[in-house]
Short mmCIF file of C-alpha atoms and ligand atoms in Angstrom, two decimals:
data_model
loop_
_atom_site.label_atom_id
_atom_site.label_comp_id
_atom_site.label_asym_id
_atom_site.label_seq_id
_atom_site.Cartn_x
_atom_site.Cartn_y
_atom_site.Cartn_z
CA MET A 16 -9.06 -4.59 -20.96
CA PRO A 17 -5.53 -3.35 -20.38
CA ASN A 18 -3.37 -4.74 -17.59
CA VAL A 19 -2.87 -1.90 -15.13
CA VAL A 20 -0.48 -1.39 -12.23
CA VAL A 21 -1.67 0.99 -9.51
CA VAL A 22 0.99 2.31 -7.14
CA GLY A 23 1.26 4.95 -4.46
CA ALA A 24 3.48 7.80 -5.65
CA GLN A 25 4.20 9.29 -2.20
CA TRP A 26 4.65 7.60 1.23
CA GLY A 27 1.60 5.35 1.23
CA ASP A 28 -2.05 5.92 2.18
CA GLU A 29 -2.70 7.84 -1.04
CA GLY A 30 -6.13 6.23 -1.43
CA LYS A 31 -5.07 3.16 -3.40
CA GLY A 32 -7.86 1.05 -1.90
CA LYS A 33 -10.54 3.44 -3.08
CA VAL A 34 -9.11 3.79 -6.59
CA VAL A 35 -8.70 0.01 -6.96
CA ASP A 36 -12.29 -0.45 -5.78
CA VAL A 37 -13.48 2.04 -8.43
CA LEU A 38 -11.49 0.35 -11.20
CA SER A 39 -11.97 -3.30 -10.31
CA PRO A 40 -15.49 -3.88 -11.73
CA LYS A 41 -13.90 -3.55 -15.18
CA MET A 42 -11.12 -6.02 -14.44
CA ALA A 43 -11.05 -9.81 -14.36
CA ALA A 44 -8.45 -9.96 -11.58
CA VAL A 45 -6.98 -7.83 -8.81
CA VAL A 46 -3.53 -8.84 -7.56
CA ARG A 47 -1.52 -7.91 -4.49
CA PHE A 48 2.14 -8.37 -5.43
CA GLN A 49 4.21 -7.10 -2.49
CA GLY A 50 4.01 -6.07 1.14
CA GLY A 51 1.72 -7.69 3.63
CA ASN A 52 -0.62 -6.58 6.35
CA ASN A 53 1.45 -3.47 6.95
CA ALA A 54 -0.97 -2.11 4.31
CA GLY A 55 -4.32 -0.66 5.29
CA HIS A 56 -6.54 0.01 2.28
CA THR A 57 -9.86 1.66 3.02
CA LEU A 58 -13.03 1.06 1.01
CA LYS A 59 -16.20 3.05 1.67
CA VAL A 60 -19.21 1.51 0.03
CA ASP A 61 -22.88 2.30 0.77
CA GLY A 62 -21.89 4.03 4.01
CA GLU A 63 -19.98 0.96 5.16
CA THR A 64 -16.23 1.23 5.85
CA LEU A 65 -13.97 -1.71 5.25
CA ILE A 66 -10.21 -1.69 5.87
CA LEU A 67 -8.32 -4.43 4.04
CA HIS A 68 -4.80 -5.35 5.08
CA LEU A 69 -4.16 -8.42 3.00
CA LEU A 70 -7.15 -9.16 0.78
CA PRO A 71 -7.00 -7.37 -2.57
CA SER A 72 -9.39 -4.42 -2.85
CA GLY A 73 -11.45 -6.10 -5.59
CA ILE A 74 -12.89 -8.48 -3.02
CA LEU A 75 -16.21 -6.58 -2.80
CA HIS A 76 -16.86 -7.13 -6.50
CA PRO A 77 -18.22 -10.64 -6.95
CA THR A 78 -16.97 -11.00 -10.53
CA SER A 79 -13.27 -10.36 -10.00
CA THR A 80 -10.67 -12.93 -9.05
CA ASN A 81 -8.53 -11.65 -6.20
CA VAL A 82 -4.97 -12.92 -6.09
CA ILE A 83 -2.37 -12.79 -3.35
CA GLY A 84 0.81 -13.14 -5.38
CA ASN A 85 4.16 -14.75 -4.60
CA GLY A 86 5.71 -11.37 -3.73
CA VAL A 87 3.45 -10.88 -0.71
CA VAL A 88 4.39 -11.83 2.85
CA LEU A 89 1.27 -13.39 4.31
CA ASP A 90 0.28 -13.62 7.96
CA PRO A 91 -2.22 -16.49 7.98
CA ARG A 92 -3.89 -15.26 11.17
CA VAL A 93 -4.64 -11.95 9.52
CA LEU A 94 -5.85 -13.51 6.27
CA LEU A 95 -8.26 -15.83 8.08
CA ALA A 96 -9.50 -13.01 10.33
CA GLU A 97 -10.22 -10.87 7.24
CA ILE A 98 -12.10 -13.71 5.56
CA ASP A 99 -14.10 -14.29 8.77
CA ALA A 100 -14.86 -10.58 9.17
CA LEU A 101 -16.24 -10.43 5.63
CA ARG A 102 -18.32 -13.55 6.26
CA ALA A 103 -19.75 -11.92 9.39
CA ARG A 104 -20.90 -9.05 7.14
CA GLY A 105 -22.60 -11.51 4.83
CA ARG A 106 -19.89 -11.60 2.18
CA GLU A 107 -18.51 -15.06 1.59
CA VAL A 108 -14.94 -15.29 0.24
CA ARG A 109 -15.02 -18.37 -1.96
CA PRO A 110 -11.99 -20.25 -3.26
CA GLY A 111 -11.63 -18.97 -6.82
CA HIS A 112 -12.86 -15.54 -5.75
CA LEU A 113 -9.66 -15.50 -3.70
CA VAL A 114 -6.53 -17.28 -4.90
CA VAL A 115 -3.36 -17.46 -2.83
CA SER A 116 -0.01 -18.20 -4.45
CA PRO A 117 1.69 -21.28 -2.97
CA HIS A 118 4.91 -19.28 -3.07
CA ALA A 119 3.89 -16.30 -0.98
CA HIS A 120 6.08 -16.26 2.14
CA VAL A 121 4.52 -16.75 5.54
CA ILE A 122 4.89 -14.25 8.38
CA MET A 123 5.63 -16.46 11.38
CA PRO A 124 5.21 -15.51 15.05
CA TYR A 125 8.95 -15.00 15.44
CA HIS A 126 8.84 -12.38 12.69
CA THR A 127 6.30 -10.19 14.49
CA ARG A 128 8.13 -10.70 17.76
CA LEU A 129 11.51 -9.75 16.29
CA ASP A 130 10.02 -6.72 14.52
CA ALA A 131 8.77 -5.36 17.85
CA MET A 132 11.98 -6.22 19.72
CA ARG A 133 14.23 -4.63 17.10
CA GLU A 134 12.25 -1.43 17.13
CA GLN A 135 12.37 -1.28 20.90
CA HIS A 136 16.10 -1.93 20.82
CA LEU A 137 16.65 0.90 18.32
CA GLY A 138 15.03 3.40 20.68
CA ARG A 139 15.10 6.89 19.17
CA ALA A 140 16.59 5.54 15.94
CA LYS A 141 13.61 3.29 15.28
CA ILE A 142 12.02 3.10 11.83
CA GLY A 143 8.47 3.31 13.18
CA THR A 144 7.42 0.06 11.51
CA THR A 145 3.87 -1.21 11.67
CA GLY A 146 5.13 -4.05 13.89
CA ARG A 147 3.62 -6.68 11.62
CA GLY A 148 6.81 -8.70 11.07
CA ILE A 149 7.28 -7.48 7.50
CA GLY A 150 11.03 -6.75 7.64
CA PRO A 151 12.02 -10.01 9.38
CA ALA A 152 9.84 -12.05 6.97
CA TYR A 153 11.47 -10.49 3.89
CA GLU A 154 14.91 -10.99 5.50
CA ASP A 155 14.20 -14.71 5.77
CA LYS A 156 12.93 -14.81 2.19
CA ALA A 157 16.16 -13.25 0.91
CA GLY A 158 18.18 -15.37 3.37
CA ARG A 159 16.55 -18.55 2.00
CA ARG A 160 15.15 -19.44 5.40
CA GLY A 161 11.56 -18.54 4.60
CA ILE A 162 8.44 -20.67 4.84
CA TRP A 163 6.11 -20.77 1.87
CA VAL A 164 2.34 -20.92 2.04
CA VAL A 165 2.54 -24.34 0.40
CA ASP A 166 4.76 -25.53 3.29
CA LEU A 167 1.84 -24.90 5.68
CA LEU A 168 -0.22 -27.50 3.81
CA ASP A 169 2.18 -30.35 4.57
CA PRO A 170 2.89 -30.81 8.31
CA ALA A 171 6.00 -32.97 7.70
CA ARG A 172 7.45 -30.32 5.42
CA LEU A 173 6.50 -27.55 7.87
CA ARG A 174 8.23 -29.41 10.70
CA GLU A 175 11.39 -29.69 8.55
CA ARG A 176 11.38 -25.98 7.72
CA LEU A 177 10.77 -25.01 11.34
CA GLU A 178 13.56 -27.28 12.56
CA ALA A 179 15.90 -25.46 10.21
CA THR A 180 14.87 -22.00 11.37
CA LEU A 181 13.34 -21.87 14.82
CA PRO A 182 16.41 -22.71 16.96
CA GLU A 183 18.27 -19.72 15.51
CA LYS A 184 15.25 -17.44 16.03
CA ASN A 185 14.83 -18.57 19.60
CA ARG A 186 18.51 -17.90 20.30
CA MET A 187 18.06 -14.39 18.99
CA ILE A 188 14.82 -13.79 20.89
CA VAL A 189 16.17 -15.13 24.20
CA ASP A 190 19.90 -14.35 24.18
CA TRP A 191 19.99 -11.09 22.30
CA TYR A 192 16.64 -9.47 23.13
CA GLY A 193 15.88 -11.17 26.46
CA GLY A 194 12.48 -12.46 25.33
CA GLU A 195 10.72 -15.77 25.72
CA ALA A 196 11.39 -18.71 23.39
CA LEU A 197 8.67 -20.04 21.09
CA ASP A 198 7.61 -23.65 21.61
CA PRO A 199 8.28 -25.57 18.34
CA ALA A 200 5.43 -28.07 18.85
CA ALA A 201 2.90 -25.32 19.53
CA VAL A 202 4.02 -23.31 16.49
CA LEU A 203 3.82 -26.41 14.30
CA ALA A 204 0.31 -27.30 15.49
CA GLU A 205 -1.01 -23.74 15.18
CA TYR A 206 0.41 -23.11 11.70
CA ALA A 207 -0.53 -26.54 10.32
CA ALA A 208 -4.10 -25.73 11.37
CA TYR A 209 -3.95 -22.42 9.49
CA GLY A 210 -2.65 -24.37 6.51
CA GLU A 211 -5.72 -26.59 6.55
CA ARG A 212 -8.02 -23.58 6.43
CA ILE A 213 -6.05 -21.78 3.73
CA ALA A 214 -5.58 -24.87 1.53
CA PRO A 215 -8.77 -24.40 -0.55
CA TYR A 216 -7.56 -20.98 -1.68
CA VAL A 217 -4.07 -22.08 -2.72
CA ALA A 218 -3.67 -22.48 -6.47
CA ASP A 219 -1.16 -21.82 -9.25
CA ALA A 220 -1.52 -18.04 -9.42
CA VAL A 221 0.97 -17.65 -12.27
CA HIS A 222 -0.95 -20.00 -14.54
CA LEU A 223 -4.24 -18.35 -13.60
CA LEU A 224 -2.98 -14.83 -14.33
CA HIS A 225 -1.59 -15.87 -17.70
CA THR A 226 -4.89 -17.48 -18.62
CA ILE A 227 -6.70 -14.26 -17.69
CA ALA A 228 -4.17 -12.15 -19.61
CA LYS A 229 -4.60 -14.33 -22.69
CA GLY A 230 -8.38 -13.93 -22.51
CA GLY A 231 -7.93 -10.14 -22.37
CA GLY A 232 -9.93 -9.80 -19.16
CA GLY A 233 -7.68 -7.20 -17.62
CA ILE A 234 -5.50 -7.53 -14.53
CA LEU A 235 -5.21 -4.82 -11.92
CA PHE A 236 -2.02 -4.95 -9.88
CA GLU A 237 -2.67 -3.29 -6.50
CA GLY A 238 0.44 -1.78 -5.00
CA ALA A 239 0.84 -1.38 -1.27
CA GLN A 240 2.82 1.32 0.56
CA GLY A 241 4.26 3.99 -1.75
CA THR A 242 7.25 4.80 -3.95
CA PHE A 243 9.26 6.53 -1.22
CA LEU A 244 8.88 3.52 1.09
CA ASP A 245 10.52 1.31 -1.57
CA VAL A 246 13.58 -0.50 -0.20
CA ASP A 247 15.69 0.65 -3.19
CA HIS A 248 14.12 3.94 -4.25
CA GLY A 249 12.71 5.23 -0.97
CA THR A 250 14.14 7.25 1.90
CA TYR A 251 16.34 4.38 3.14
CA PRO A 252 16.55 3.20 5.92
CA TYR A 253 13.13 4.72 6.67
CA VAL A 254 11.38 2.43 4.23
CA THR A 255 9.56 -0.87 4.14
CA SER A 256 11.35 -4.10 3.19
CA SER A 257 9.90 -4.69 -0.27
CA ASN A 258 10.06 -3.03 -3.66
CA THR A 259 6.91 -0.98 -3.88
CA VAL A 260 7.51 0.47 -7.35
CA ALA A 261 5.58 -0.70 -10.41
CA GLY A 262 8.40 -2.98 -11.55
CA ALA A 263 7.73 -5.18 -8.54
CA ALA A 264 4.30 -6.08 -9.96
CA CYS A 265 6.04 -8.41 -12.40
CA ALA A 266 8.38 -10.22 -9.99
CA GLY A 267 5.67 -10.40 -7.34
CA SER A 268 3.07 -12.02 -9.57
CA GLY A 269 4.88 -13.86 -12.36
CA VAL A 270 3.55 -11.64 -15.15
CA GLY A 271 6.26 -10.18 -17.39
CA PRO A 272 6.68 -6.46 -18.11
CA THR A 273 5.60 -6.82 -21.74
CA LEU A 274 2.06 -7.57 -20.51
CA ILE A 275 1.72 -4.32 -18.55
CA ASP A 276 -0.19 -1.63 -20.45
CA GLU A 277 -0.69 1.18 -17.94
CA VAL A 278 0.89 2.35 -14.70
CA VAL A 279 -1.30 4.63 -12.59
CA GLY A 280 0.25 6.69 -9.81
CA ILE A 281 -2.04 7.60 -6.93
CA VAL A 282 -1.31 10.91 -5.26
CA LYS A 283 -2.98 12.77 -2.47
CA ALA A 284 -3.65 16.45 -3.14
CA TYR A 285 -1.19 17.04 -0.27
CA THR A 286 1.36 14.68 1.34
CA THR A 287 1.37 12.40 4.38
CA ARG A 288 3.81 10.00 5.95
CA VAL A 289 3.58 7.59 8.91
CA GLY A 290 6.70 6.64 10.84
CA ALA A 291 10.14 8.23 10.86
CA GLY A 292 12.22 9.64 7.98
CA PRO A 293 12.70 12.82 5.96
CA PHE A 294 9.64 14.70 4.68
CA PRO A 295 10.64 18.01 3.02
CA THR A 296 7.16 19.57 2.77
CA GLU A 297 5.97 18.56 6.25
CA ALA A 298 3.75 21.24 7.82
CA HIS A 299 4.19 21.52 11.55
CA GLY A 300 1.91 23.14 14.11
CA ALA A 301 -1.61 24.34 13.37
CA VAL A 302 -1.34 23.95 9.59
CA GLY A 303 -0.32 20.29 9.77
CA GLU A 304 -2.95 19.73 12.43
CA ARG A 305 -5.64 21.18 10.16
CA LEU A 306 -4.74 18.78 7.34
CA ARG A 307 -4.70 15.87 9.80
CA THR A 308 -8.09 16.75 11.26
CA VAL A 309 -9.94 17.58 8.04
CA GLY A 310 -8.29 14.68 6.17
CA ALA A 311 -8.81 12.23 9.08
CA GLU A 312 -5.15 11.35 8.73
CA PHE A 313 -4.73 8.51 11.17
CA GLY A 314 -3.16 5.22 10.10
CA ALA A 315 -5.58 2.59 8.80
CA THR A 316 -3.34 -0.15 10.22
CA THR A 317 -1.86 1.22 13.43
CA GLY A 318 -4.09 4.24 14.16
CA ARG A 319 -1.00 6.46 14.48
CA PRO A 320 -1.44 10.13 13.52
CA ARG A 321 0.00 10.69 10.05
CA ARG A 322 2.51 13.48 9.53
CA CYS A 323 0.98 15.95 7.04
CA GLY A 324 2.34 18.51 4.60
CA TRP A 325 2.01 20.09 1.18
CA PHE A 326 2.02 18.50 -2.27
CA ASP A 327 5.56 17.90 -3.44
CA ALA A 328 5.74 17.96 -7.24
CA ALA A 329 9.51 17.27 -7.24
CA LEU A 330 8.84 14.05 -5.33
CA VAL A 331 5.99 12.94 -7.60
CA ARG A 332 8.01 13.78 -10.73
CA HIS A 333 10.64 11.35 -9.47
CA ALA A 334 7.94 8.76 -8.72
CA ALA A 335 6.72 9.18 -12.31
CA ARG A 336 10.18 8.25 -13.56
CA VAL A 337 10.96 5.25 -11.34
CA ASN A 338 7.50 3.74 -11.84
CA GLY A 339 7.07 4.64 -15.50
CA LEU A 340 3.72 6.25 -14.68
CA THR A 341 1.36 6.78 -17.58
CA ARG A 342 -1.32 8.73 -15.68
CA LEU A 343 -2.30 9.93 -12.24
CA ALA A 344 -5.27 9.66 -9.91
CA LEU A 345 -5.59 12.57 -7.45
CA THR A 346 -7.31 11.92 -4.12
CA LYS A 347 -8.56 13.93 -1.15
CA LEU A 348 -8.87 17.19 -3.08
CA ASP A 349 -11.93 17.99 -0.90
CA VAL A 350 -9.63 18.23 2.15
CA LEU A 351 -8.05 21.42 0.77
CA SER A 352 -11.34 23.37 0.58
CA GLY A 353 -11.37 26.42 2.82
CA LEU A 354 -7.69 27.35 2.58
CA ASP A 355 -6.87 30.88 1.34
CA SER A 356 -3.78 29.74 -0.49
CA ILE A 357 -2.10 26.39 -0.99
CA PRO A 358 1.68 26.01 -1.18
CA VAL A 359 2.97 23.46 -3.69
CA CYS A 360 6.62 22.41 -3.77
CA VAL A 361 7.95 22.82 -7.31
CA GLY A 362 11.59 21.86 -6.66
CA TYR A 363 14.36 21.89 -4.07
CA GLU A 364 16.89 24.67 -3.50
CA GLY A 365 20.26 24.25 -5.15
CA THR A 366 19.49 21.23 -7.29
CA GLU A 367 17.81 20.57 -10.60
CA ALA A 368 18.13 16.79 -10.23
CA PHE A 369 16.27 14.75 -7.64
CA PRO A 370 18.63 14.57 -4.65
CA GLY A 371 20.13 11.27 -3.50
CA SER A 372 18.88 12.01 0.01
CA LEU A 373 15.92 14.09 1.14
CA GLU A 374 17.56 14.81 4.53
CA GLY A 375 17.81 18.57 5.00
CA VAL A 376 16.57 19.65 1.55
CA THR A 377 14.69 22.96 1.31
CA PRO A 378 11.55 23.04 -0.82
CA ILE A 379 10.81 25.88 -3.22
CA TYR A 380 7.12 26.74 -2.93
CA GLU A 381 4.63 28.28 -5.29
CA ASP A 382 1.45 29.57 -3.63
CA LEU A 383 -1.74 28.70 -5.48
CA PRO A 384 -5.04 30.43 -4.65
CA GLY A 385 -7.48 28.32 -2.61
CA TRP A 386 -11.24 27.88 -2.83
CA ALA A 387 -14.03 27.84 -0.27
CA ASP A 388 -16.62 25.47 -1.73
CA ASP A 389 -17.30 21.91 -0.65
CA LEU A 390 -16.34 19.57 -3.50
CA ARG A 391 -18.04 16.39 -2.42
CA GLU A 392 -21.00 16.71 -4.79
CA CYS A 393 -18.83 17.52 -7.83
CA ARG A 394 -18.89 14.81 -10.48
CA SER A 395 -17.16 16.60 -13.35
CA VAL A 396 -14.16 18.87 -13.63
CA ASP A 397 -16.38 21.67 -14.99
CA THR A 398 -18.29 21.79 -11.71
CA LEU A 399 -15.13 22.26 -9.61
CA PRO A 400 -14.48 25.85 -8.42
CA ARG A 401 -12.21 27.78 -10.81
CA ASN A 402 -9.21 27.89 -8.45
CA CYS A 403 -9.59 24.19 -7.76
CA ARG A 404 -9.55 23.42 -11.50
CA ALA A 405 -6.43 25.58 -11.76
CA TYR A 406 -4.83 23.61 -8.89
CA VAL A 407 -5.46 20.30 -10.68
CA HIS A 408 -4.19 21.73 -13.95
CA ARG A 409 -1.02 23.10 -12.31
CA LEU A 410 -0.22 19.69 -10.77
CA GLU A 411 -0.62 18.08 -14.19
CA GLU A 412 1.73 20.66 -15.65
CA LEU A 413 4.35 20.27 -12.91
CA ILE A 414 4.38 16.48 -13.16
CA GLY A 415 3.82 16.20 -16.89
CA LEU A 416 1.06 13.59 -16.67
CA PRO A 417 -2.73 13.70 -17.01
CA ILE A 418 -4.86 13.39 -13.89
CA ASP A 419 -7.57 11.02 -15.09
CA LEU A 420 -9.38 10.48 -11.80
CA VAL A 421 -10.10 13.07 -9.12
CA SER A 422 -11.43 11.86 -5.80
CA VAL A 423 -13.53 14.33 -3.80
CA GLY A 424 -14.59 12.09 -0.91
CA PRO A 425 -13.97 8.63 0.51
CA GLY A 426 -17.09 7.04 -1.04
CA ARG A 427 -17.00 4.97 -4.21
CA HIS A 428 -19.14 7.52 -6.07
CA GLU A 429 -17.41 10.65 -4.78
CA THR A 430 -15.23 10.50 -7.84
CA ILE A 431 -14.66 12.46 -11.04
CA LEU A 432 -13.73 10.17 -13.89
CA ARG A 433 -11.89 11.74 -16.82
CA GLY A 434 -9.86 9.33 -18.97
CA ASP A 435 -11.27 6.24 -20.68
CA LEU A 436 -9.32 3.94 -18.39
CA PHE A 437 -11.51 4.84 -15.44
CA ARG A 438 -14.89 5.37 -17.12
CA PRO A 439 -17.29 2.44 -16.81
P1 GDP B 1107 -4.37 3.44 0.91
O1 GDP B 1107 -3.48 2.77 1.91
O2 GDP B 1107 -3.58 4.09 -0.18
O3 GDP B 1107 -5.43 2.54 0.37
O4 GDP B 1107 -5.09 4.62 1.69
P2 GDP B 1107 -5.76 4.53 3.17
O5 GDP B 1107 -7.03 3.78 3.06
O6 GDP B 1107 -4.76 4.09 4.16
O7 GDP B 1107 -5.99 6.06 3.46
C1 GDP B 1107 -6.79 6.87 2.66
C2 GDP B 1107 -7.92 7.44 3.51
O8 GDP B 1107 -8.52 8.50 2.83
C3 GDP B 1107 -9.04 6.46 3.79
O9 GDP B 1107 -9.59 6.74 5.04
C4 GDP B 1107 -10.04 6.74 2.69
O10 GDP B 1107 -11.37 6.40 3.05
C5 GDP B 1107 -9.88 8.23 2.57
N1 GDP B 1107 -10.13 8.78 1.24
C6 GDP B 1107 -9.82 8.26 0.01
N2 GDP B 1107 -10.11 9.14 -0.96
C7 GDP B 1107 -10.61 10.22 -0.34
C8 GDP B 1107 -11.05 11.50 -0.81
O11 GDP B 1107 -11.03 11.80 -1.99
N3 GDP B 1107 -11.48 12.39 0.12
C9 GDP B 1107 -11.48 12.12 1.45
N4 GDP B 1107 -11.91 13.05 2.29
N5 GDP B 1107 -11.08 10.93 1.93
C10 GDP B 1107 -10.63 10.01 1.04
P1 IMO B 1108 -0.49 1.36 2.62
O1 IMO B 1108 -0.50 0.21 1.64
C1 IMO B 1108 1.91 4.10 5.01
C2 IMO B 1108 5.58 2.49 6.78
C3 IMO B 1108 5.64 2.36 8.29
C4 IMO B 1108 7.12 2.58 8.52
C5 IMO B 1108 7.76 1.90 7.32
C6 IMO B 1108 8.26 0.47 7.59
O2 IMO B 1108 -1.67 1.42 3.49
O3 IMO B 1108 -0.20 2.65 1.91
P2 IMO B 1108 7.00 -1.86 7.88
O4 IMO B 1108 5.97 -2.30 8.88
O5 IMO B 1108 6.56 -1.96 6.47
O6 IMO B 1108 8.33 -2.50 8.10
O7 IMO B 1108 7.21 -0.29 8.21
O8 IMO B 1108 6.77 1.86 6.32
N1 IMO B 1108 4.44 1.81 6.13
C7 IMO B 1108 3.38 2.45 5.62
N2 IMO B 1108 3.06 3.77 5.64
N3 IMO B 1108 1.11 3.22 4.37
C8 IMO B 1108 1.43 1.90 4.33
O9 IMO B 1108 0.73 1.02 3.59
C9 IMO B 1108 2.59 1.46 5.01
N4 IMO B 1108 3.18 0.27 5.19
C10 IMO B 1108 4.32 0.50 5.87
O10 IMO B 1108 4.86 3.35 8.92
O11 IMO B 1108 7.43 3.96 8.41
MG1 MG B 1109 -3.13 2.77 3.97
#
């Protein structure tokens, strides 16, 4: 099997969880390589809905190894709660079925606290983060003050790392933000206990992935967030704090670029964004509200209403370049049924090139004819209404890539598989 990176090509929530769930039975391993529990990946299987924040979306397939790579920031409370929630549903997460890199960085309680305090302090200028401590955890990683997962397994080492970090954090929390200091002994005891529970899952993820790659089993790299939330390539500062583009799959897992065979971009048939920042094709008023209602566009992590708008081909063309996309998966096409015509952004006024900032750009729209029929029973492109087929074809043309998977509903089987990569 090829090694495949799957990334969001818009602002997140493109349906990555569903696509990874569809692909993962063919793959030996599924790897999360960046982000943390700011992600919310939804899987709908046999009428059951499961939202994963940290566990890779291959976890429902008993044969795949699910890896949390070194590039992830891991909140141990969230990981253990997810494992417990699956157990309560009768699905045991065994060591080996889940492998956690010793070098993933830990989201500590001061990270979540500082995330919330910073946002509050910013007032109207806030980013609209998920409040999960992601930014502060990546700051500490880059600032060489971070705590590794492996540090949780050794209380003496954890104490040392906390002694180096916590006094400064407490000064910031108390003196700058007026909050309450964290008690070092309590933090040490709580996090050492998490370490004990996580220990059986911790193993050399790099070695494991290379063994799998050598055996040709196929590795699926599951991106979180989306291209325009990338800290370098996104709509900075309204971004997350990690690289979300396909290149990050290598640094965040320890697998080199020469082992990557395919890069799949996931796109919604329209566009959504949660949190602040520019969004050229945003549809305000009743039109945006219709997309939000029909598409059930509420955040899988925070429950916030997602901002909704039209498909932006200029944006996705840029995503194709910075990720090196080889093909696309198109989701939520069913949500567009019932519209008379559907605007698609084909470029921005006054510029051929992708602009350095999306603030204030004006989209150029092309109106494509809509269709009335419900798509959820369609299982081949031939059975899609004619205008719907034309819509899919026009997106392929505008982006210059094949759409090899079309999703027509949230369920695992509500899917049209086209290219060989996706077919069982
Ligand atoms: P992710 O973060 O990229 O994994 O996406 P989310 O899970 O946050 O958001 C996607 C939402 O759309 C979830 O509620 C999915 O169940 C749902 N979904 C995925 N594909 C489809 C589709 O083709 N049609 C519809 N109607 N819903 C879908
Ligand atoms: P998935 O993987 C959509 C957004 C937040 C905010 C910005 C920074 O489900 O697609 P952060 O908490 O990361 O510091 O927030 O990024 N954001 C997401 N938006 N989907 C996500 O993940 C997101 N993860 C973060 O709303 O605007
Ligand atoms: Mg999501």
